[in-house]
Coordinates of C-alpha atoms in Angstrom, one line a residue:
M8 CA 50.2 89.0 -129.2
R9 CA 52.4 88.6 -126.0
E10 CA 50.4 85.5 -125.1
V11 CA 50.9 84.0 -128.5
N12 CA 54.7 84.7 -128.4
A13 CA 54.9 83.1 -124.9
F14 CA 53.1 80.0 -126.1
A15 CA 55.4 79.7 -129.1
A16 CA 58.4 80.1 -126.8
R17 CA 57.3 77.3 -124.6
R18 CA 56.8 75.1 -127.6
R19 CA 60.3 75.9 -128.8
G20 CA 61.7 75.1 -125.3
R21 CA 60.0 71.7 -125.2
R22 CA 61.4 70.9 -128.7
L23 CA 64.9 71.8 -127.5
L24 CA 64.5 70.1 -124.1
G25 CA 63.4 66.8 -125.5
P26 CA 66.8 65.9 -127.2
A27 CA 68.8 67.2 -124.3
L28 CA 66.8 65.2 -121.8
A29 CA 67.0 62.1 -123.9
A30 CA 70.8 62.5 -124.1
L31 CA 71.0 62.9 -120.3
L32 CA 68.9 59.8 -119.8
L33 CA 71.1 57.8 -122.3
C34 CA 74.2 59.0 -120.5
A35 CA 72.9 58.1 -117.1
A36 CA 71.9 54.7 -118.4
A37 CA 75.3 54.2 -119.9
T38 CA 77.0 55.2 -116.7
A39 CA 74.8 52.8 -114.7
S40 CA 75.5 50.0 -117.1
A41 CA 79.3 50.7 -117.0
R42 CA 79.2 50.8 -113.2
A43 CA 77.3 47.5 -113.1
D44 CA 79.8 46.0 -115.5
D45 CA 82.6 47.3 -113.3
M46 CA 81.1 45.8 -110.1
A47 CA 80.5 42.5 -111.8
A48 CA 84.1 42.4 -113.0
L49 CA 85.4 43.2 -109.5
A50 CA 83.1 40.6 -108.0
E51 CA 84.4 38.0 -110.5
R52 CA 88.0 38.9 -109.6
L53 CA 87.4 38.8 -105.9
D54 CA 85.5 35.5 -106.1
A55 CA 88.5 34.0 -107.9
C56 CA 90.8 35.1 -105.1
M57 CA 88.9 33.0 -102.6
A58 CA 88.5 30.0 -104.9
S59 CA 91.1 27.7 -103.4
P60 CA 89.6 24.1 -103.6
E61 CA 91.0 23.4 -100.1
L62 CA 88.5 25.9 -98.7
R63 CA 85.4 24.1 -100.0
G64 CA 82.9 23.3 -97.3
G65 CA 83.7 26.4 -95.4
I66 CA 81.6 29.6 -95.2
R67 CA 82.7 33.1 -95.8
G68 CA 81.3 36.5 -94.7
I69 CA 82.8 39.4 -96.7
V70 CA 82.1 43.1 -97.0
V71 CA 84.0 45.7 -99.1
E72 CA 82.8 49.3 -99.0
S73 CA 84.1 52.6 -100.3
L74 CA 85.0 55.1 -97.7
R75 CA 84.7 57.9 -100.3
D76 CA 81.0 57.5 -101.1
G77 CA 79.8 54.7 -98.9
A78 CA 79.1 52.4 -101.9
V79 CA 79.0 48.7 -101.2
L80 CA 81.4 47.2 -103.7
Y81 CA 81.2 43.5 -102.7
R82 CA 79.5 41.4 -100.0
R83 CA 78.9 37.8 -99.1
N84 CA 76.7 36.8 -96.1
P85 CA 76.9 40.2 -94.5
D86 CA 74.2 39.4 -91.9
V87 CA 75.3 35.9 -90.9
L88 CA 76.9 35.4 -87.5
F89 CA 80.5 34.3 -87.6
L90 CA 83.3 33.4 -85.2
P91 CA 85.7 36.3 -85.5
A92 CA 88.8 34.9 -83.7
S93 CA 91.1 37.8 -83.0
N94 CA 89.0 40.2 -85.1
Q95 CA 87.2 40.4 -81.8
K96 CA 90.0 42.8 -80.8
L97 CA 88.6 45.3 -83.3
L98 CA 85.5 45.5 -81.2
T99 CA 87.3 45.6 -77.9
S100 CA 89.9 48.2 -78.8
A101 CA 87.4 50.6 -80.4
A102 CA 85.0 50.4 -77.4
A103 CA 87.9 50.8 -75.0
L104 CA 89.3 53.9 -76.8
H105 CA 85.9 55.6 -76.5
L106 CA 84.8 54.4 -73.1
L107 CA 88.1 54.8 -71.3
G108 CA 89.4 57.7 -73.3
P109 CA 92.8 58.4 -74.9
D110 CA 94.3 59.6 -71.6
W111 CA 93.5 56.4 -69.7
R112 CA 96.4 54.7 -67.9
F113 CA 96.5 51.6 -65.7
V114 CA 97.9 52.4 -62.3
T115 CA 99.7 50.0 -59.9
A116 CA 100.4 51.1 -56.3
L117 CA 102.6 50.0 -53.4
L118 CA 101.0 50.5 -50.0
A119 CA 102.0 49.7 -46.4
T120 CA 100.1 48.8 -43.2
G121 CA 101.5 49.0 -39.7
R122 CA 104.0 51.3 -38.1
L123 CA 107.5 52.1 -39.5
D124 CA 109.9 52.5 -36.6
A125 CA 113.2 54.5 -36.4
D126 CA 115.2 51.3 -37.2
G127 CA 113.4 50.9 -40.6
V128 CA 111.2 48.0 -39.4
L129 CA 107.7 48.0 -40.9
H130 CA 105.4 46.3 -38.4
G131 CA 102.9 45.3 -41.0
D132 CA 102.7 44.3 -44.7
L133 CA 103.5 45.7 -48.1
F134 CA 100.6 45.5 -50.5
L135 CA 101.0 45.5 -54.3
R136 CA 97.6 46.7 -55.5
G137 CA 96.9 46.1 -59.1
G138 CA 94.9 48.3 -61.4
G139 CA 94.6 45.7 -64.1
D140 CA 97.7 46.7 -66.1
P141 CA 98.4 43.8 -68.5
L142 CA 101.8 45.2 -69.5
L143 CA 103.5 45.7 -66.1
T144 CA 107.0 44.3 -66.1
E145 CA 109.3 43.1 -63.3
G146 CA 111.7 45.9 -64.3
E147 CA 109.0 48.5 -63.7
L148 CA 108.5 47.2 -60.2
G149 CA 112.0 48.6 -59.6
G150 CA 110.6 52.1 -59.1
L151 CA 108.3 50.8 -56.3
V152 CA 111.3 49.1 -54.7
R153 CA 113.3 52.3 -54.7
A154 CA 110.4 54.1 -53.2
A155 CA 110.2 51.6 -50.4
W156 CA 113.9 52.0 -49.7
K157 CA 113.7 55.8 -49.9
V158 CA 111.0 56.0 -47.1
G159 CA 113.3 54.0 -44.9
I160 CA 112.0 50.5 -45.0
R161 CA 114.7 47.9 -44.3
R162 CA 112.8 45.0 -42.8
V163 CA 109.1 44.0 -43.1
E164 CA 107.7 42.0 -40.2
G165 CA 105.0 40.8 -42.5
G166 CA 105.5 40.2 -46.2
V167 CA 104.4 41.2 -49.7
V168 CA 100.7 40.8 -50.5
G169 CA 99.4 40.8 -54.1
D170 CA 96.0 42.4 -54.5
G171 CA 94.3 41.7 -57.8
S172 CA 90.8 42.3 -56.5
C173 CA 89.9 45.0 -59.0
F174 CA 89.1 42.2 -61.5
P175 CA 87.0 39.6 -59.6
G176 CA 85.6 36.6 -61.3
P177 CA 87.1 33.7 -63.2
P178 CA 90.7 34.1 -64.6
Y179 CA 89.7 32.6 -68.0
G180 CA 87.1 33.5 -70.6
D181 CA 84.0 31.5 -71.3
G182 CA 84.8 28.8 -73.8
W183 CA 88.6 28.9 -73.6
A184 CA 90.3 25.6 -74.3
W185 CA 91.6 24.0 -71.1
D186 CA 94.5 22.4 -72.9
D187 CA 95.9 25.8 -74.0
M188 CA 96.1 27.3 -70.6
S189 CA 99.9 26.7 -70.1
F190 CA 100.7 28.6 -73.3
Y191 CA 101.5 32.3 -73.2
Y192 CA 98.5 33.3 -75.4
S193 CA 96.1 31.8 -72.8
A194 CA 97.5 33.5 -69.7
A195 CA 95.1 33.8 -66.8
V196 CA 93.6 37.3 -66.4
A197 CA 93.8 39.2 -63.1
G198 CA 93.7 42.7 -61.6
L199 CA 97.4 42.3 -60.8
N200 CA 99.6 41.0 -63.6
V201 CA 103.4 41.1 -64.2
N202 CA 105.5 39.9 -67.2
E203 CA 102.2 39.1 -68.9
N204 CA 101.7 36.3 -66.3
V205 CA 104.4 34.0 -67.7
V206 CA 107.7 32.7 -66.3
R207 CA 110.7 31.9 -68.5
V208 CA 112.0 28.3 -68.6
F209 CA 115.6 27.5 -69.7
V210 CA 116.8 24.0 -70.5
D211 CA 120.5 22.9 -70.9
P212 CA 121.6 19.5 -72.1
G213 CA 123.8 17.2 -70.0
R214 CA 127.4 16.4 -70.9
T215 CA 126.8 12.9 -72.3
V216 CA 124.1 11.2 -74.3
G217 CA 121.3 10.0 -72.1
A218 CA 122.2 12.3 -69.3
P219 CA 119.4 14.3 -67.6
A220 CA 118.9 17.8 -69.0
R221 CA 118.9 20.7 -66.5
A222 CA 116.1 23.2 -66.3
R223 CA 115.6 26.4 -64.4
V224 CA 112.8 29.0 -64.0
E225 CA 113.0 32.8 -63.9
P226 CA 111.7 34.8 -62.1
A227 CA 109.9 33.6 -58.9
A228 CA 111.6 30.2 -58.9
G229 CA 110.5 29.7 -55.3
M230 CA 106.9 29.8 -56.3
M231 CA 107.1 27.2 -59.1
V232 CA 107.6 23.4 -58.8
L233 CA 109.8 22.3 -61.6
K234 CA 109.9 18.6 -62.8
C235 CA 112.5 17.9 -65.6
A236 CA 112.5 14.5 -67.2
A237 CA 114.2 15.7 -70.4
T238 CA 117.4 13.9 -71.5
T239 CA 120.4 14.6 -73.7
S240 CA 120.3 13.3 -77.2
D241 CA 123.0 12.7 -79.9
R242 CA 124.9 15.7 -81.2
G243 CA 123.2 16.9 -84.4
A244 CA 119.8 15.5 -83.4
P245 CA 116.9 18.0 -83.6
P246 CA 115.7 19.5 -80.3
S247 CA 112.4 17.9 -79.1
L248 CA 111.4 19.5 -75.8
N249 CA 107.9 19.4 -74.3
V250 CA 107.3 22.1 -71.7
G251 CA 104.0 22.7 -70.0
R252 CA 102.2 23.5 -66.8
A253 CA 99.9 21.1 -65.0
L254 CA 96.3 22.3 -65.1
G255 CA 95.4 24.4 -62.0
L256 CA 98.9 24.1 -60.5
N257 CA 102.2 26.0 -60.5
R258 CA 104.1 22.9 -61.5
I259 CA 106.1 23.0 -64.7
E260 CA 106.9 19.7 -66.4
V261 CA 109.8 19.4 -68.9
G262 CA 110.2 16.4 -71.2
G263 CA 111.7 15.3 -74.5
T264 CA 115.3 15.5 -75.7
L265 CA 117.9 18.2 -76.3
P266 CA 121.3 17.6 -78.1
P267 CA 124.5 19.0 -76.7
D268 CA 124.9 21.3 -79.7
A269 CA 121.3 22.7 -79.5
P270 CA 121.2 26.3 -80.6
A271 CA 120.5 29.0 -78.0
P272 CA 116.8 29.6 -79.0
A273 CA 116.0 25.9 -78.5
R274 CA 117.2 26.2 -74.9
G275 CA 114.8 29.0 -74.0
P276 CA 113.4 31.1 -72.8
I277 CA 110.2 29.1 -73.2
R278 CA 107.3 31.1 -71.8
V279 CA 104.9 29.2 -69.5
T280 CA 101.9 30.7 -67.8
V281 CA 101.4 30.9 -64.0
D282 CA 98.3 29.7 -62.2
D283 CA 97.9 32.7 -59.8
P284 CA 99.0 36.0 -61.3
P285 CA 98.6 38.1 -58.1
L286 CA 100.7 35.6 -56.1
Y287 CA 103.3 35.6 -58.9
A288 CA 103.5 39.4 -58.9
A289 CA 104.0 39.3 -55.1
W290 CA 106.8 36.8 -55.5
V291 CA 108.5 38.9 -58.1
L292 CA 108.3 42.0 -56.0
A293 CA 109.6 40.1 -53.0
E294 CA 112.6 39.0 -55.0
R295 CA 113.4 42.5 -56.0
L296 CA 113.0 43.8 -52.4
R297 CA 115.4 41.2 -51.1
R298 CA 117.9 42.1 -53.9
V299 CA 118.3 45.6 -52.5
G300 CA 118.6 44.3 -48.9
I301 CA 115.0 44.6 -47.6
V302 CA 114.3 41.6 -45.4
L303 CA 110.8 40.0 -45.5
R304 CA 109.7 37.9 -42.6
R305 CA 106.8 36.1 -44.3
P306 CA 106.4 34.5 -47.7
P307 CA 104.4 36.2 -50.4
R308 CA 100.6 35.8 -50.4
T309 CA 97.5 37.3 -51.8
G310 CA 94.8 39.5 -50.2
V311 CA 92.8 42.7 -50.4
T312 CA 94.4 46.0 -49.4
P313 CA 92.9 47.5 -46.2
R314 CA 91.4 51.0 -46.4
S315 CA 93.9 52.1 -43.7
A316 CA 96.9 51.2 -45.9
R317 CA 99.2 54.2 -46.7
E318 CA 100.4 54.6 -50.3
I319 CA 104.1 54.7 -50.7
A320 CA 104.4 55.0 -54.5
R321 CA 102.5 54.3 -57.7
H322 CA 103.4 53.3 -61.2
A323 CA 101.4 54.7 -64.2
G324 CA 101.3 52.4 -67.2
L325 CA 101.8 53.1 -70.9
A326 CA 99.9 55.8 -72.7
F327 CA 96.7 54.5 -74.2
A328 CA 97.8 54.8 -77.8
E329 CA 100.8 52.5 -76.9
V330 CA 98.5 50.1 -75.1
L331 CA 96.4 49.8 -78.3
K332 CA 99.5 49.1 -80.4
R333 CA 100.6 46.5 -77.9
L334 CA 97.1 45.0 -78.2
N335 CA 96.5 44.9 -82.0
K336 CA 99.9 44.7 -83.7
P337 CA 101.0 41.5 -81.9
S338 CA 97.4 40.5 -81.1
D339 CA 97.9 40.3 -77.3
N340 CA 95.0 38.4 -75.6
L341 CA 95.8 39.5 -72.1
V342 CA 95.7 43.2 -73.0
A343 CA 92.3 42.7 -74.7
E344 CA 90.9 40.9 -71.6
C345 CA 92.1 43.6 -69.2
L346 CA 90.7 46.4 -71.3
L347 CA 87.3 44.6 -71.4
R348 CA 87.3 44.4 -67.6
A349 CA 88.6 48.0 -67.3
M350 CA 85.6 49.2 -69.2
G351 CA 83.3 47.4 -66.8
M352 CA 85.2 48.9 -63.8
A353 CA 85.0 52.4 -65.2
H354 CA 81.4 52.4 -66.3
E355 CA 79.7 49.8 -64.1
G356 CA 81.9 49.8 -61.0
K357 CA 82.7 46.1 -61.6
G358 CA 85.8 44.8 -63.3
T359 CA 84.1 41.8 -64.8
V360 CA 83.5 40.6 -68.3
G361 CA 79.8 41.0 -68.0
A362 CA 80.1 44.7 -66.9
G363 CA 82.6 45.4 -69.7
R364 CA 80.4 43.7 -72.3
G365 CA 77.4 45.7 -71.2
A366 CA 79.2 49.0 -71.5
A367 CA 80.7 48.0 -74.9
L368 CA 77.3 46.9 -76.3
R369 CA 75.6 50.2 -75.4
W370 CA 78.3 52.1 -77.3
F371 CA 78.1 49.7 -80.3
T372 CA 74.3 50.4 -80.4
E373 CA 74.9 54.2 -80.2
I374 CA 77.0 54.1 -83.4
G375 CA 74.5 52.2 -85.3
M376 CA 75.6 48.6 -84.9
D377 CA 73.0 45.9 -84.5
P378 CA 73.3 44.4 -80.9
E379 CA 71.5 41.2 -82.2
G380 CA 74.5 40.7 -84.4
I381 CA 77.1 40.6 -81.6
D382 CA 77.8 37.9 -79.0
M383 CA 80.8 39.1 -76.9
A384 CA 82.0 36.3 -74.7
D385 CA 85.5 37.7 -74.2
G386 CA 87.7 40.6 -75.3
S387 CA 90.4 38.7 -77.2
G388 CA 88.6 36.3 -79.5
L389 CA 89.9 33.1 -77.9
S390 CA 86.4 32.0 -77.0
R391 CA 84.4 30.0 -79.5
Q392 CA 81.3 31.6 -78.1
N393 CA 82.0 35.0 -79.7
L394 CA 79.8 35.8 -82.7
V395 CA 79.6 38.9 -85.0
T396 CA 78.2 39.7 -88.4
P397 CA 80.5 41.0 -91.2
G398 CA 78.0 43.9 -91.6
N399 CA 78.5 44.9 -88.0
L400 CA 82.3 44.9 -88.3
A401 CA 82.0 47.0 -91.4
R402 CA 79.8 49.5 -89.6
L403 CA 82.4 49.7 -86.8
L404 CA 85.3 50.2 -89.3
R405 CA 83.3 52.9 -91.1
H406 CA 82.6 54.7 -87.9
M407 CA 86.2 54.6 -86.7
Q408 CA 87.5 55.9 -90.0
G409 CA 85.5 59.1 -89.6
D410 CA 85.8 59.5 -85.8
P411 CA 88.1 62.0 -84.1
L412 CA 89.8 59.1 -82.3
G413 CA 90.1 57.1 -85.6
P414 CA 93.7 58.0 -86.3
T415 CA 94.8 56.5 -82.9
Y416 CA 92.7 53.4 -83.6
I417 CA 93.9 52.8 -87.2
A418 CA 97.6 53.5 -86.1
S419 CA 97.3 50.5 -83.8
L420 CA 96.6 48.0 -86.6
P421 CA 99.3 45.9 -88.2
I422 CA 100.6 47.2 -91.5
A423 CA 100.9 44.7 -94.3
G424 CA 104.5 43.7 -95.0
V425 CA 105.8 45.9 -92.3
D426 CA 104.9 45.0 -88.7
G427 CA 102.7 43.1 -86.2
T428 CA 101.0 40.0 -87.3
L429 CA 101.1 41.1 -91.0
H430 CA 104.9 41.8 -91.1
N431 CA 105.5 38.8 -93.4
R432 CA 102.2 39.1 -95.4
M433 CA 101.6 40.8 -98.8
K434 CA 105.2 41.8 -99.2
G435 CA 106.1 43.1 -102.7
T436 CA 102.5 43.8 -103.6
P437 CA 100.4 47.0 -103.9
A438 CA 99.1 46.1 -100.4
Q439 CA 102.5 46.4 -98.7
G440 CA 102.6 49.5 -96.5
N441 CA 99.1 50.3 -97.7
C442 CA 96.8 47.8 -95.9
R443 CA 96.2 48.2 -92.2
A444 CA 94.2 45.3 -90.8
K445 CA 93.7 42.9 -87.9
S446 CA 94.2 39.2 -88.5
G447 CA 92.7 36.4 -86.5
Y448 CA 93.0 32.6 -86.2
V449 CA 91.6 29.8 -84.1
S450 CA 91.0 26.2 -85.3
S451 CA 88.9 26.3 -88.5
V452 CA 88.5 30.1 -88.3
S453 CA 90.5 32.7 -90.1
S454 CA 89.8 36.4 -90.4
L455 CA 91.3 39.7 -91.7
S456 CA 89.5 43.0 -91.6
G457 CA 90.7 46.6 -91.9
Y458 CA 91.5 49.3 -94.5
V459 CA 93.3 49.5 -97.8
T460 CA 93.6 52.2 -100.5
A461 CA 92.8 51.3 -104.1
A462 CA 95.2 52.1 -107.0
D463 CA 93.3 55.3 -107.8
G464 CA 93.5 56.6 -104.2
E465 CA 90.0 55.5 -103.2
P466 CA 89.9 54.4 -99.5
L467 CA 88.2 51.1 -98.9
L468 CA 87.3 49.0 -95.8
F469 CA 87.0 45.3 -96.0
V470 CA 85.9 42.5 -93.7
I471 CA 86.8 38.8 -94.3
L472 CA 85.5 36.2 -91.8
M473 CA 86.1 32.6 -92.8
N474 CA 84.6 29.7 -90.7
N475 CA 84.3 25.9 -90.8
H476 CA 87.0 25.2 -93.4
R477 CA 89.3 22.2 -92.9
A478 CA 92.3 23.7 -94.7
R479 CA 95.5 24.8 -93.0
N480 CA 95.4 28.5 -91.9
A481 CA 98.1 29.2 -94.4
V482 CA 95.7 28.4 -97.2
A483 CA 93.0 30.8 -95.7
M484 CA 95.6 33.5 -95.2
A485 CA 96.9 33.2 -98.8
A486 CA 93.3 33.7 -100.1
Q487 CA 92.8 36.7 -97.9
D488 CA 96.1 38.2 -99.1
R489 CA 95.1 37.7 -102.8
F490 CA 91.8 39.4 -102.0
V491 CA 93.4 42.5 -100.4
E492 CA 96.0 42.7 -103.1
A493 CA 93.3 42.7 -105.7
L494 CA 91.6 45.6 -103.9
A495 CA 94.9 47.5 -103.7
S496 CA 95.4 47.2 -107.4
W497 CA 91.8 48.0 -108.4
R498 CA 90.6 51.3 -110.1
R499 CA 87.1 52.4 -110.6
G500 CA 86.0 51.6 -114.1
T501 CA 88.6 49.0 -114.7
A502 CA 88.4 46.0 -112.4
G503 CA 91.0 44.3 -114.6
P504 CA 91.1 40.6 -115.7
A505 CA 89.8 38.0 -113.3
A506 CA 92.6 36.6 -111.2
P507 CA 93.2 32.9 -111.7
A508 CA 91.9 30.5 -109.0
A509 CA 95.2 30.0 -107.2
G510 CA 95.9 26.8 -105.3
P511 CA 97.3 26.5 -101.8

């Protein structure tokens, strides 16, 4: 009887389970269908955001992922190699943060050779030895000058020697444009840098129309040759100055016209790069030493600090979190290049691009990125030989969001509508103050990648790499902004109406 009752119970259970299971299956099917409809609607809306007719002919690589559950919400060409422009700095800054550590600081030292006698005469040289600091300023050299005075140096029988040997190798990245090298964003890279390796040029108009304009350089005027062919134009005429440096020389050439009523910003400072950063740093230090009364018998020069040199003082650079902000928020190329070389110096014993690239690629592989999907020609993104897949950038952003050092990394990124390179973008939209991302631009390349929170609080990452379009960068940026604004206003289950295909 017990066996019969048990059999009957199993039959009753199967009869009850059948409708319940069917209901569950129907519910799951409905949920899957709703999710598919939601993703299709989101994709339609995001496609429309990128639909500017001026972008036709270009190619886009895009990934959007949820940081809540890892779901891929949208993607286009995730495994295709793209030029990243300054999105390359996302790679450089993440690797540097891990490989150098959050406590890393660049260090610059002042050393002396020879004997210091009782009269304050140093029978030798002063060496300014760089540690690769890209953000050292002439004002910060003041501490080293005071230290030299404090130990009793009043005259130097030799001179100031700039030592940038910690970063050997070429001062420019592979594939950098030669005709950009006088502009501040293409400054030469060295182991000893000051004022980001630029001088300041000021131009004043003459007193009468047609009169020569007057130009001056600060600092290290004695190092630079200045040729000014600019003239004075009519009052009310627009300023039209051309200021550049001859390739491979420390000769600055000024041309064009400047009216007598030119506003102050038109007169300078105009930042122009120098050809030999360690020599420039030596000149700047020499000027400051002379300013306090220390006499130098020889002109500034470059060289390698002898092992026998005695350290007088050292200057520690900014905390690493601040260095990252100075890298990513304004998109500083020199900082990126120095960090890449510093990684090589710390892990390979060589401050070269190749050594830094090798160290970075090993770490990228450790966190699950595909090394076949990365070509790292430089640290900044100026080179057109850099390549990365959108999928690799998404993997990096996902890793950094969950990493203990992630908050430092994310805090270094520009905030939409607030600061850095995004301070004028996405203002008055749901992305303002919400999106943190790195922008990038070189000719026919535009990029924007980072993080944004959807309207329902879901954290998202996005990668947008745009190549080979002929449109102005403003058109590409407008499409990117529409895309991120759409993500910021999105809610799961309600993608909303498709956005209209906006024009330029």
